[in-house]
Each structure stands twice: as structure tokens, then as C-alpha cells.
Amino acid sequence: MVKLENPKKPENVSNKNIPLSDFVVNLDHGDPTAYEEYWRKMGDRCTVTIRGCDLMSYFSDMTNLCWFLEPELEAAIKDLHGAVGNAATEDRYIVVGTGSTQLCQAAVHALSSLARTQPVSVVAAAPFYSTYVEETTYVRSGMYKWEGDAWGFDKKGPYIELVTSPNNPDGTIRETVVNRPDDDEAKVIHDFAYYWPHYTPITRRQDHDIMLFTFSKITGHAGSRIGWALVKDKEVAKKMVEYIIVNSIGVSKESQVRTAKILKVLKETCNSESDESENFFKYGRKMMKNRWEKLREVVKESDAFTLPKYPEAFCNYFGKSLESYPAFAWLGTKEETDLVSELRRHKVMCRAGERCGSDKKHVRVSMLSREDVFNVFLERLANMKLIKSIDL
């Protein structure tokens, strides 16, 4: 039997007169407010003071290929990856961007501009991160073209495969799908936004040509809009930097300084032997485990929904075999039902499976909301009665 806490009206509701039954639970976006409580407990350890005369220049380090990257952020990135052991930073260029969204666009632009023929095909294996479609179609560039699902891609010529691992939206560990190892026009961008120990076991130190990371999904600081790319090839890194210069003339220094400070504190805590109240990754993993266990219990009791199962793997960071607790739940239904419409009927907003290259029977649910919002979602899901759809 599922035992759910009596849901309370979320504290962030702007109109306090709205009854709980009318409150719309928005789990469409991966807004990572779940970590607010941890950082609140950290008090002033992450406080940064910026005077009016600080950080006024466009330039950070003119000896660096990415001249708008603050040196303290570069050092913090290297230190954190070294402590966690999830990615190689040696012999690489670090390119900072306004979130990994800008960096993905910069990488696609860079690889396409260096290709012998254009447009370059861009693919990702379904279900894929829905924003990849918007990123590669919005400006209608003649340099590259979105070709959809990598599973069925067999077009000749240059291509870029976007690989997200753990995958957004279904949390699976991904490798390349197209696999043309002898084709020098085959390029891959690896998105490791969720390859951190609170979400998934760190099984190896990733070592690829282009690796993307985002501050928002590590710590929850989405509002700072900071991401970084670890890039092997100098010409690719140069083209990425050129794209960001034209697009935004660099990246906010205030955000970089704040990110550097928080990553430094994060690195200090992840080396700590203390419990989850101090060690961020222990804290995050315990929270994600708790949420996934609650959701799986609701799904089991309802017998109307489905969730992926994830195999255990040895985590080098924690030193033991662990399960994955992804940032998103790939929720499905056993019925012939338009699930996103059914959830909307119960005032729950999720990302439609069709936007991720899948079907109407699946939705992407953010697991990163505030606790009170998540509890309202569980209560509504537990009480849902699905209506069969005629057309799927």
C-alpha cells in the first residue's frame, strides 16, 4: 500500500488563495529547485562579494584560447572533475558557455563549418532530448540539418550524432548508434549533463572529443546559466569560441565567479567523509533515491503506468555497486492513452513523449522540483483513472 504524505500547497504559489486542487504541477521543465534546501544549509560558504569596479572588462585571460573564461572557474572545473573522476581534462581546451544549450549549438556550428560538404546531418537516438530539435532547426542554418532518430539513419555524407548519457529523457546509459568508425566525416558530441554520482554510478573517466557539462544539473543553480565543454581539437574549440563571441560576446563574469565559488565548495564537500548533510553528492543521491522509491511504489500500486528499470553498476566515486536515479522519469502507460493529455486533465504538466521522438504513451517527468510540488504530483498520479484514447 502506498503511504503518501498529505500534500500541502507548495510554498512558491504566488496566489495563496488558490486551492490545492487548482494548483498546476509543472514538471515539464527540469528546473532543479530540489537542491535549494542543501544550499540554504550551507549558509555563507558560497557567498561572493562583487564590487562595482570588479569584472568590468570583456576579457578574462588573453593567453587562453577561450579568452572570456575566468581562470578561477577553469581551475574549479578541473579540480571537480579530478575529484569525481567522471571526465578527463588533460590536453583539452575548456570552452565556457551560457549553459550547455549554447555550447551544443556552438559545437554543432563548429563541426559543420569544418566539414567538407554541407548541410551536415544531425541525429540523436530516440527518445532524445527534445531541445536538440529546436537547437538545430530554429535558425534554419544551411550548414546543418536535423535528420531525427539515429536508430534509422543511413544517409551518406557527414553527420553529427548527439549522445546524451545518462540519457534525457529515459535515464539510460548511451553510446553511439550510427557507428561509422572508419568515416572521418562522422562526428559525435557527448552530453554528460547527468553524469554525476547523485544520478548514476561513475563507471569510468569519460574521454571523448567533445564533452558537454552544465552547472545547473550538478548543483541546481540553473539561473546562473553556466556550462562548459571539454574539447580535444584546437580548431573545433576555436570555432566554438568564435560562435559564442558572435552570439553573446562571451559569458557573464558574475555568473562565472559565482560558479567557481560553488564548485570549489562542492569539491571540498565531496572529498569529505561526513554524512549527506555535508557531502553534496551523498545528499543528492539520498534525495533522488527517496523520490524514485516513492514514484515506483505509486506506479506499482496503480498497475496502469510503467517505468524503466536500471541495472546496478560499480561506482568508482562511492566505491560500491549502485543503482541509477535519473533526473527525469520516463513515465509510460499500459493503456492506449494520450498520457500527456491525461496528466493535464489532472493539472500536471510534463514533456510529451512525441517531442522526444517517441509516442503519446510516454512523458518525461522532472524529478527535480521542490519536495512539496513532488508530493502533490505523487498524490495526483496515485488517484488517476486513465481514459483510453481512440487515436494514437
Coordinates of N, CA and C in Angstrom, one line a residue, residues 52-246:
G52 N 31.5 47.3 -7.3 CA 31.1 48.0 -8.5 C 32.2 48.1 -9.5
C53 N 33.4 48.1 -9.1 CA 34.6 48.2 -10.0 C 35.1 46.9 -10.5
D54 N 34.5 45.8 -10.1 CA 35.0 44.5 -10.4 C 34.4 44.0 -11.8
L55 N 35.2 43.2 -12.4 CA 34.7 42.4 -13.6 C 34.1 43.3 -14.7
M56 N 34.7 44.4 -15.0 CA 34.2 45.3 -15.9 C 34.6 45.1 -17.4
S57 N 35.7 44.4 -17.6 CA 36.3 44.2 -18.9 C 35.6 43.0 -19.6
Y58 N 35.6 43.0 -20.9 CA 35.1 41.8 -21.7 C 36.1 40.6 -21.4
F59 N 37.4 41.0 -21.2 CA 38.4 40.0 -21.3 C 38.8 39.4 -19.9
S60 N 39.1 38.1 -19.9 CA 39.5 37.4 -18.7 C 40.9 37.0 -18.7
D61 N 41.3 36.3 -19.8 CA 42.7 35.8 -19.9 C 43.1 35.8 -21.4
M62 N 43.8 36.7 -21.9 CA 44.1 36.8 -23.3 C 45.1 35.8 -23.8
T63 N 45.7 35.0 -22.8 CA 46.6 34.0 -23.2 C 45.8 32.7 -23.4
N64 N 44.6 32.6 -23.0 CA 43.7 31.5 -23.2 C 43.0 31.5 -24.5
L65 N 42.8 30.4 -25.2 CA 42.1 30.3 -26.4 C 40.6 30.8 -26.2
C66 N 40.1 30.4 -25.0 CA 38.7 30.9 -24.6 C 39.0 32.1 -23.7
W67 N 39.2 33.3 -24.3 CA 39.7 34.4 -23.5 C 38.7 35.0 -22.5
F68 N 37.4 34.6 -22.6 CA 36.4 35.1 -21.7 C 36.2 34.1 -20.5
L69 N 37.0 33.0 -20.5 CA 36.9 32.1 -19.3 C 37.7 32.6 -18.2
E70 N 37.0 32.8 -17.0 CA 37.7 33.2 -15.8 C 38.6 32.1 -15.3
P71 N 39.9 32.5 -15.0 CA 40.9 31.5 -14.6 C 40.4 30.7 -13.4
E72 N 39.7 31.3 -12.4 CA 39.3 30.6 -11.2 C 38.2 29.6 -11.5
L73 N 37.4 29.8 -12.6 CA 36.4 28.8 -13.0 C 37.1 27.7 -13.7
E74 N 38.1 28.0 -14.5 CA 38.8 26.9 -15.2 C 39.4 26.0 -14.2
A75 N 40.0 26.5 -13.1 CA 40.7 25.7 -12.1 C 39.7 24.9 -11.3
A76 N 38.5 25.5 -11.0 CA 37.5 24.8 -10.3 C 36.9 23.6 -11.1
I77 N 36.7 23.8 -12.4 CA 36.2 22.7 -13.2 C 37.2 21.6 -13.2
K78 N 38.4 21.8 -13.4 CA 39.4 20.8 -13.4 C 39.5 20.0 -12.1
D79 N 39.5 20.8 -11.0 CA 39.5 20.2 -9.7 C 38.3 19.3 -9.4
L80 N 37.1 19.7 -9.8 CA 35.9 18.9 -9.6 C 35.9 17.6 -10.4
H81 N 36.3 17.7 -11.6 CA 36.3 16.5 -12.5 C 37.4 15.6 -11.9
G82 N 38.5 16.1 -11.4 CA 39.5 15.3 -10.9 C 39.1 14.6 -9.6
A83 N 38.3 15.3 -8.8 CA 37.8 14.7 -7.5 C 36.8 13.6 -7.8
V84 N 35.9 13.8 -8.7 CA 34.8 12.9 -9.0 C 35.2 11.8 -9.9
G85 N 36.2 12.1 -10.8 CA 36.7 11.1 -11.7 C 35.8 10.7 -12.9
N86 N 35.0 11.7 -13.3 CA 34.0 11.4 -14.4 C 34.4 11.8 -15.8
A87 N 35.5 12.6 -15.9 CA 35.9 13.1 -17.2 C 37.3 13.5 -17.2
A88 N 38.0 13.3 -18.3 CA 39.4 13.7 -18.4 C 39.5 15.2 -18.8
T89 N 40.3 15.9 -18.2 CA 40.5 17.3 -18.5 C 41.9 17.6 -19.1
E90 N 42.8 16.7 -19.1 CA 44.2 16.9 -19.5 C 44.2 17.0 -21.1
D91 N 45.0 17.9 -21.6 CA 45.2 18.1 -23.0 C 43.9 18.4 -23.7
R92 N 43.1 19.3 -23.1 CA 41.9 19.7 -23.6 C 41.7 21.2 -23.4
Y93 N 40.9 21.8 -24.3 CA 40.5 23.2 -24.2 C 39.2 23.2 -23.5
I94 N 39.1 24.1 -22.5 CA 37.8 24.3 -21.8 C 37.1 25.6 -22.4
V95 N 35.9 25.4 -22.9 CA 35.1 26.5 -23.5 C 33.9 26.7 -22.6
V96 N 33.8 27.9 -22.1 CA 32.7 28.2 -21.2 C 31.5 28.7 -22.1
G97 N 30.3 28.4 -21.7 CA 29.1 28.9 -22.4 C 28.0 29.3 -21.5
T98 N 27.0 30.0 -22.1 CA 25.8 30.3 -21.3 C 24.9 29.1 -21.3
G99 N 25.3 28.2 -20.4 CA 24.6 26.9 -20.3 C 25.1 26.0 -21.4
S100 N 24.8 24.7 -21.2 CA 25.2 23.7 -22.2 C 24.4 23.9 -23.5
T101 N 23.3 24.5 -23.5 CA 22.5 24.8 -24.7 C 23.3 25.6 -25.7
Q102 N 23.9 26.7 -25.2 CA 24.7 27.5 -26.2 C 25.9 26.7 -26.6
L103 N 26.5 25.9 -25.8 CA 27.6 25.1 -26.1 C 27.3 24.0 -27.2
C104 N 26.1 23.4 -27.0 CA 25.7 22.4 -28.0 C 25.6 23.1 -29.4
Q105 N 25.0 24.2 -29.4 CA 24.8 25.0 -30.7 C 26.2 25.3 -31.2
A106 N 27.1 25.8 -30.4 CA 28.4 26.2 -30.8 C 29.2 25.0 -31.4
A107 N 29.0 23.8 -30.7 CA 29.7 22.6 -31.2 C 29.2 22.1 -32.5
V108 N 27.9 22.2 -32.7 CA 27.3 21.8 -34.0 C 27.7 22.7 -35.1
H109 N 27.8 24.0 -34.8 CA 28.3 25.0 -35.7 C 29.7 24.8 -36.1
A110 N 30.5 24.5 -35.1 CA 32.0 24.3 -35.3 C 32.2 23.1 -36.2
L111 N 31.6 22.0 -35.9 CA 31.8 20.8 -36.6 C 31.3 20.9 -38.1
S112 N 30.2 21.6 -38.2 CA 29.6 21.8 -39.5 C 30.5 22.7 -40.4
S113 N 31.0 23.7 -39.8 CA 31.8 24.7 -40.5 C 33.1 24.1 -41.0
L114 N 33.6 23.0 -40.3 CA 34.8 22.4 -40.7 C 34.6 21.2 -41.6
A115 N 33.3 20.9 -41.9 CA 33.0 19.7 -42.8 C 33.3 20.1 -44.2
R116 N 33.6 19.0 -45.0 CA 33.9 19.2 -46.5 C 32.7 19.6 -47.3
T117 N 31.5 19.0 -46.9 CA 30.3 19.3 -47.6 C 29.2 19.7 -46.6
Q118 N 28.2 20.4 -47.0 CA 27.1 20.9 -46.2 C 25.8 20.8 -46.9
P119 N 24.7 20.6 -46.3 CA 24.5 20.6 -44.8 C 24.9 19.3 -44.2
V120 N 25.4 19.4 -43.0 CA 25.8 18.2 -42.2 C 24.5 17.7 -41.5
S121 N 24.3 16.4 -41.6 CA 23.2 15.8 -40.9 C 23.4 15.7 -39.4
V122 N 22.4 16.0 -38.6 CA 22.5 16.0 -37.1 C 21.4 15.0 -36.7
V123 N 21.8 14.0 -35.8 CA 20.9 13.0 -35.4 C 21.1 12.7 -33.9
A124 N 20.1 12.1 -33.3 CA 20.2 11.6 -31.9 C 19.2 10.4 -31.8
A125 N 19.6 9.4 -31.0 CA 18.8 8.2 -30.8 C 17.6 8.5 -30.0
A126 N 16.4 8.1 -30.5 CA 15.2 8.3 -29.7 C 15.1 7.3 -28.6
P127 N 14.4 7.7 -27.5 CA 14.0 9.0 -27.2 C 15.1 9.9 -26.9
F128 N 15.1 11.1 -27.4 CA 16.2 12.1 -27.3 C 15.7 13.4 -26.6
Y129 N 16.7 14.2 -26.2 CA 16.4 15.4 -25.5 C 15.7 16.3 -26.6
S130 N 14.4 16.7 -26.2 CA 13.6 17.4 -27.2 C 14.2 18.7 -27.7
T131 N 15.0 19.4 -26.9 CA 15.6 20.7 -27.2 C 16.6 20.6 -28.4
Y132 N 17.1 19.4 -28.6 CA 18.0 19.2 -29.7 C 17.4 19.6 -31.0
V133 N 16.1 19.3 -31.1 CA 15.3 19.6 -32.4 C 15.3 21.1 -32.5
E134 N 15.0 21.8 -31.5 CA 14.9 23.3 -31.6 C 16.2 23.9 -31.8
E135 N 17.3 23.4 -31.2 CA 18.6 23.9 -31.3 C 19.1 23.8 -32.7
T136 N 18.7 22.8 -33.4 CA 19.3 22.6 -34.8 C 18.3 23.0 -35.9
T137 N 17.1 23.5 -35.6 CA 16.2 23.9 -36.6 C 15.8 25.4 -36.5
Y138 N 16.0 26.0 -35.3 CA 15.4 27.3 -35.0 C 16.0 28.4 -36.0
V139 N 17.3 28.4 -36.2 CA 17.9 29.5 -37.1 C 17.9 29.1 -38.6
R140 N 17.4 27.9 -38.9 CA 17.3 27.4 -40.3 C 18.6 27.6 -41.0
S141 N 19.7 27.1 -40.4 CA 21.0 27.2 -40.9 C 21.2 26.3 -42.1
G142 N 21.9 26.7 -43.1 CA 22.2 25.9 -44.3 C 23.4 25.0 -44.1
M143 N 24.1 25.2 -42.9 CA 25.3 24.4 -42.6 C 25.0 23.0 -42.1
Y144 N 23.8 22.9 -41.4 CA 23.5 21.6 -40.8 C 22.0 21.4 -40.9
K145 N 21.5 20.1 -40.8 CA 20.1 19.8 -40.9 C 19.8 18.7 -39.9
W146 N 18.7 18.9 -39.2 CA 18.2 17.9 -38.2 C 17.6 16.7 -39.0
E147 N 18.1 15.5 -38.8 CA 17.6 14.4 -39.6 C 16.9 13.4 -38.6
G148 N 16.7 13.7 -37.4 CA 15.9 12.9 -36.5 C 16.6 11.8 -35.8
D149 N 15.9 10.6 -35.7 CA 16.3 9.5 -35.0 C 17.5 8.8 -35.6
A150 N 18.5 8.6 -34.7 CA 19.8 8.0 -35.2 C 19.6 6.5 -35.4
W151 N 18.6 5.9 -34.8 CA 18.4 4.4 -35.0 C 18.1 4.1 -36.5
G152 N 17.5 4.9 -37.2 CA 17.2 4.6 -38.6 C 18.0 5.4 -39.6
F153 N 19.0 6.1 -39.1 CA 19.8 7.0 -40.0 C 20.8 6.2 -40.9
D154 N 20.7 6.3 -42.2 CA 21.6 5.6 -43.1 C 22.1 6.5 -44.3
K155 N 21.9 7.8 -44.1 CA 22.2 8.7 -45.2 C 23.7 8.9 -45.3
K156 N 24.2 8.9 -46.5 CA 25.6 9.1 -46.8 C 26.0 10.6 -46.5
G157 N 27.3 10.8 -46.3 CA 27.9 12.1 -46.1 C 28.1 12.4 -44.6
P158 N 28.6 13.6 -44.4 CA 29.0 13.9 -43.0 C 27.8 14.0 -42.1
Y159 N 28.0 13.6 -40.8 CA 26.9 13.7 -39.8 C 27.5 14.0 -38.4
I160 N 26.6 14.5 -37.6 CA 26.9 14.7 -36.2 C 25.9 13.9 -35.3
E161 N 26.4 13.0 -34.5 CA 25.5 12.3 -33.6 C 25.6 12.9 -32.2
L162 N 24.4 13.3 -31.6 CA 24.3 13.8 -30.3 C 24.0 12.7 -29.3
V163 N 24.9 12.4 -28.4 CA 24.8 11.3 -27.5 C 24.7 11.9 -26.0
T164 N 23.6 11.7 -25.4 CA 23.4 12.1 -24.0 C 23.4 10.9 -23.1
S165 N 24.3 10.9 -22.1 CA 24.4 9.8 -21.2 C 24.8 10.2 -19.8
P166 N 24.0 9.9 -18.8 CA 22.7 9.2 -18.9 C 21.7 10.0 -19.8
N167 N 20.9 9.3 -20.5 CA 20.0 9.9 -21.5 C 18.9 10.7 -20.8
N168 N 18.6 11.9 -21.5 CA 17.5 12.7 -21.2 C 16.6 12.5 -22.4
P169 N 15.4 11.7 -22.3 CA 14.6 11.7 -21.1 C 14.5 10.4 -20.3
D170 N 15.1 9.3 -20.8 CA 14.8 8.0 -20.1 C 15.9 7.4 -19.2
G171 N 17.0 8.2 -19.0 CA 18.0 7.8 -17.9 C 18.9 6.7 -18.3
T172 N 18.8 6.1 -19.5 CA 19.7 5.0 -19.9 C 21.1 5.5 -20.2
I173 N 22.1 4.6 -20.0 CA 23.4 4.9 -20.4 C 23.6 4.7 -21.9
R174 N 24.1 5.6 -22.6 CA 24.1 5.6 -24.1 C 25.5 5.6 -24.6
E175 N 25.6 5.0 -25.8 CA 26.8 5.0 -26.6 C 26.3 5.5 -28.0
T176 N 27.3 5.6 -29.0 CA 26.9 6.0 -30.3 C 26.0 4.9 -30.9
V177 N 25.1 5.3 -31.8 CA 24.3 4.3 -32.5 C 24.6 4.1 -34.0
V178 N 25.0 5.2 -34.7 CA 25.2 5.1 -36.1 C 26.5 4.3 -36.3
N179 N 27.6 4.7 -35.6 CA 28.8 3.9 -35.6 C 29.4 3.6 -37.0
R180 N 30.1 4.7 -37.5 CA 30.9 4.5 -38.7 C 32.4 4.9 -38.4
P181 N 33.1 3.9 -37.7 CA 34.4 4.2 -37.2 C 35.4 4.6 -38.2
D182 N 35.2 4.1 -39.4 CA 36.2 4.4 -40.5 C 35.9 5.7 -41.3
D183 N 34.8 6.3 -40.9 CA 34.3 7.5 -41.6 C 34.9 8.8 -40.9
D184 N 35.8 9.5 -41.6 CA 36.4 10.7 -40.9 C 35.4 11.8 -40.9
E185 N 34.2 11.7 -41.6 CA 33.2 12.7 -41.5 C 32.1 12.5 -40.5
A186 N 32.3 11.4 -39.7 CA 31.4 11.1 -38.6 C 31.9 11.8 -37.3
K187 N 31.1 12.6 -36.8 CA 31.4 13.4 -35.6 C 30.4 13.1 -34.5
V188 N 30.9 13.2 -33.2 CA 30.0 12.9 -32.1 C 30.2 14.0 -31.0
I189 N 29.1 14.5 -30.5 CA 29.1 15.4 -29.3 C 28.5 14.6 -28.1
H190 N 29.2 14.5 -27.1 CA 28.7 13.7 -25.9 C 28.2 14.7 -24.9
D191 N 27.0 14.6 -24.5 CA 26.4 15.5 -23.5 C 26.3 14.7 -22.2
F192 N 27.1 15.1 -21.2 CA 27.2 14.4 -19.9 C 26.6 15.3 -18.8
A193 N 25.5 15.9 -19.1 CA 24.9 16.8 -18.1 C 24.6 16.1 -16.8
Y194 N 24.2 14.8 -16.9 CA 23.8 14.0 -15.7 C 24.8 12.9 -15.3
Y195 N 26.0 13.0 -15.8 CA 27.0 12.0 -15.4 C 27.7 12.4 -14.2
W196 N 26.9 12.4 -13.1 CA 27.4 12.8 -11.8 C 26.9 11.8 -10.7
P197 N 27.6 11.6 -9.6 CA 27.3 10.4 -8.8 C 26.0 10.5 -8.0
H198 N 25.3 11.6 -8.0 CA 24.0 11.6 -7.3 C 22.9 11.0 -8.3
Y199 N 23.2 11.0 -9.6 CA 22.3 10.4 -10.5 C 22.6 9.0 -11.0
T200 N 23.9 8.7 -11.1 CA 24.3 7.5 -11.8 C 25.6 7.0 -11.3
P201 N 25.9 5.7 -11.3 CA 27.3 5.3 -11.0 C 28.3 5.8 -11.9
I202 N 29.4 6.3 -11.4 CA 30.6 6.8 -12.2 C 31.4 5.6 -12.5
T203 N 31.2 5.0 -13.7 CA 31.9 3.7 -14.0 C 33.2 3.9 -14.7
R204 N 33.4 5.1 -15.3 CA 34.7 5.3 -15.9 C 34.9 6.8 -16.1
R205 N 36.2 7.1 -16.4 CA 36.6 8.5 -16.6 C 36.3 8.7 -18.1
Q206 N 35.3 9.5 -18.5 CA 35.0 9.7 -19.9 C 36.1 10.4 -20.6
D207 N 36.3 10.0 -21.9 CA 37.4 10.6 -22.7 C 37.0 10.6 -24.1
H208 N 36.3 11.7 -24.5 CA 35.8 11.9 -25.9 C 36.2 13.2 -26.4
D209 N 36.0 13.4 -27.7 CA 36.5 14.6 -28.4 C 35.8 15.9 -27.9
I210 N 34.5 15.8 -27.7 CA 33.7 16.9 -27.3 C 32.8 16.5 -26.2
M211 N 32.9 17.0 -25.0 CA 32.1 16.6 -23.8 C 31.5 17.8 -23.2
L212 N 30.1 17.8 -23.1 CA 29.4 19.0 -22.5 C 29.0 18.7 -21.1
F213 N 29.1 19.7 -20.3 CA 28.6 19.7 -18.9 C 27.8 21.0 -18.6
T214 N 27.0 20.9 -17.6 CA 26.2 22.1 -17.2 C 26.1 22.2 -15.7
F215 N 26.3 23.4 -15.2 CA 26.3 23.8 -13.8 C 24.9 23.5 -13.2
S216 N 23.9 23.8 -14.0 CA 22.5 23.7 -13.5 C 22.2 22.3 -12.9
K217 N 22.5 21.2 -13.7 CA 22.1 19.9 -13.3 C 23.0 19.3 -12.2
I218 N 24.2 19.8 -12.0 CA 25.1 19.3 -11.0 C 24.6 19.8 -9.6
T219 N 24.5 21.1 -9.5 CA 24.2 21.7 -8.2 C 22.8 22.3 -8.0
G220 N 22.1 22.4 -9.2 CA 20.8 23.0 -9.1 C 20.8 24.5 -9.4
H221 N 21.9 25.1 -9.7 CA 22.0 26.6 -10.0 C 21.7 26.9 -11.4
A222 N 20.5 26.6 -11.9 CA 20.1 26.8 -13.3 C 20.1 28.3 -13.7
G223 N 19.8 29.2 -12.7 CA 19.7 30.6 -13.0 C 21.0 31.3 -13.4
S224 N 22.2 30.6 -13.0 CA 23.5 31.2 -13.3 C 23.8 31.0 -14.8
R225 N 23.2 30.1 -15.5 CA 23.4 29.9 -16.9 C 24.8 29.6 -17.3
I226 N 25.5 28.6 -16.7 CA 26.9 28.3 -17.0 C 27.0 26.9 -17.4
G227 N 27.7 26.6 -18.5 CA 28.1 25.3 -18.9 C 29.5 25.3 -19.4
W228 N 30.1 24.1 -19.6 CA 31.4 24.1 -20.2 C 31.6 22.9 -21.1
A229 N 32.5 23.0 -22.0 CA 32.8 21.9 -22.9 C 34.3 21.6 -22.8
L230 N 34.6 20.3 -22.8 CA 36.0 19.8 -22.8 C 36.2 19.3 -24.2
V231 N 37.1 20.0 -24.9 CA 37.3 19.8 -26.3 C 38.8 19.5 -26.7
K232 N 39.0 18.4 -27.4 CA 40.3 17.9 -27.7 C 40.9 18.7 -28.9
D233 N 40.2 18.9 -29.9 CA 40.7 19.6 -31.1 C 40.8 21.1 -31.0
K234 N 41.9 21.7 -31.3 CA 42.1 23.1 -31.2 C 41.2 23.9 -32.2
E235 N 41.1 23.4 -33.4 CA 40.3 24.1 -34.4 C 38.8 24.1 -34.1
V236 N 38.3 23.0 -33.5 CA 36.9 22.9 -33.1 C 36.7 23.9 -31.9
A237 N 37.6 23.9 -31.0 CA 37.5 24.8 -29.9 C 37.5 26.2 -30.3
K238 N 38.3 26.6 -31.3 CA 38.4 27.9 -31.8 C 37.0 28.3 -32.5
K239 N 36.5 27.4 -33.3 CA 35.2 27.7 -33.9 C 34.1 27.9 -32.9
M240 N 34.1 27.1 -31.8 CA 33.1 27.2 -30.7 C 33.2 28.6 -30.1
V241 N 34.5 29.0 -29.8 CA 34.7 30.3 -29.2 C 34.2 31.4 -30.1
E242 N 34.5 31.3 -31.4 CA 34.0 32.3 -32.4 C 32.5 32.4 -32.3
Y243 N 31.8 31.2 -32.3 CA 30.4 31.2 -32.3 C 29.8 32.0 -31.0
I244 N 30.4 31.7 -29.9 CA 30.0 32.4 -28.6 C 30.3 33.9 -28.7
I245 N 31.4 34.3 -29.3 CA 31.7 35.7 -29.4 C 30.6 36.4 -30.2
V246 N 30.3 35.8 -31.4 CA 29.2 36.4 -32.2 C 27.9 36.4 -31.5

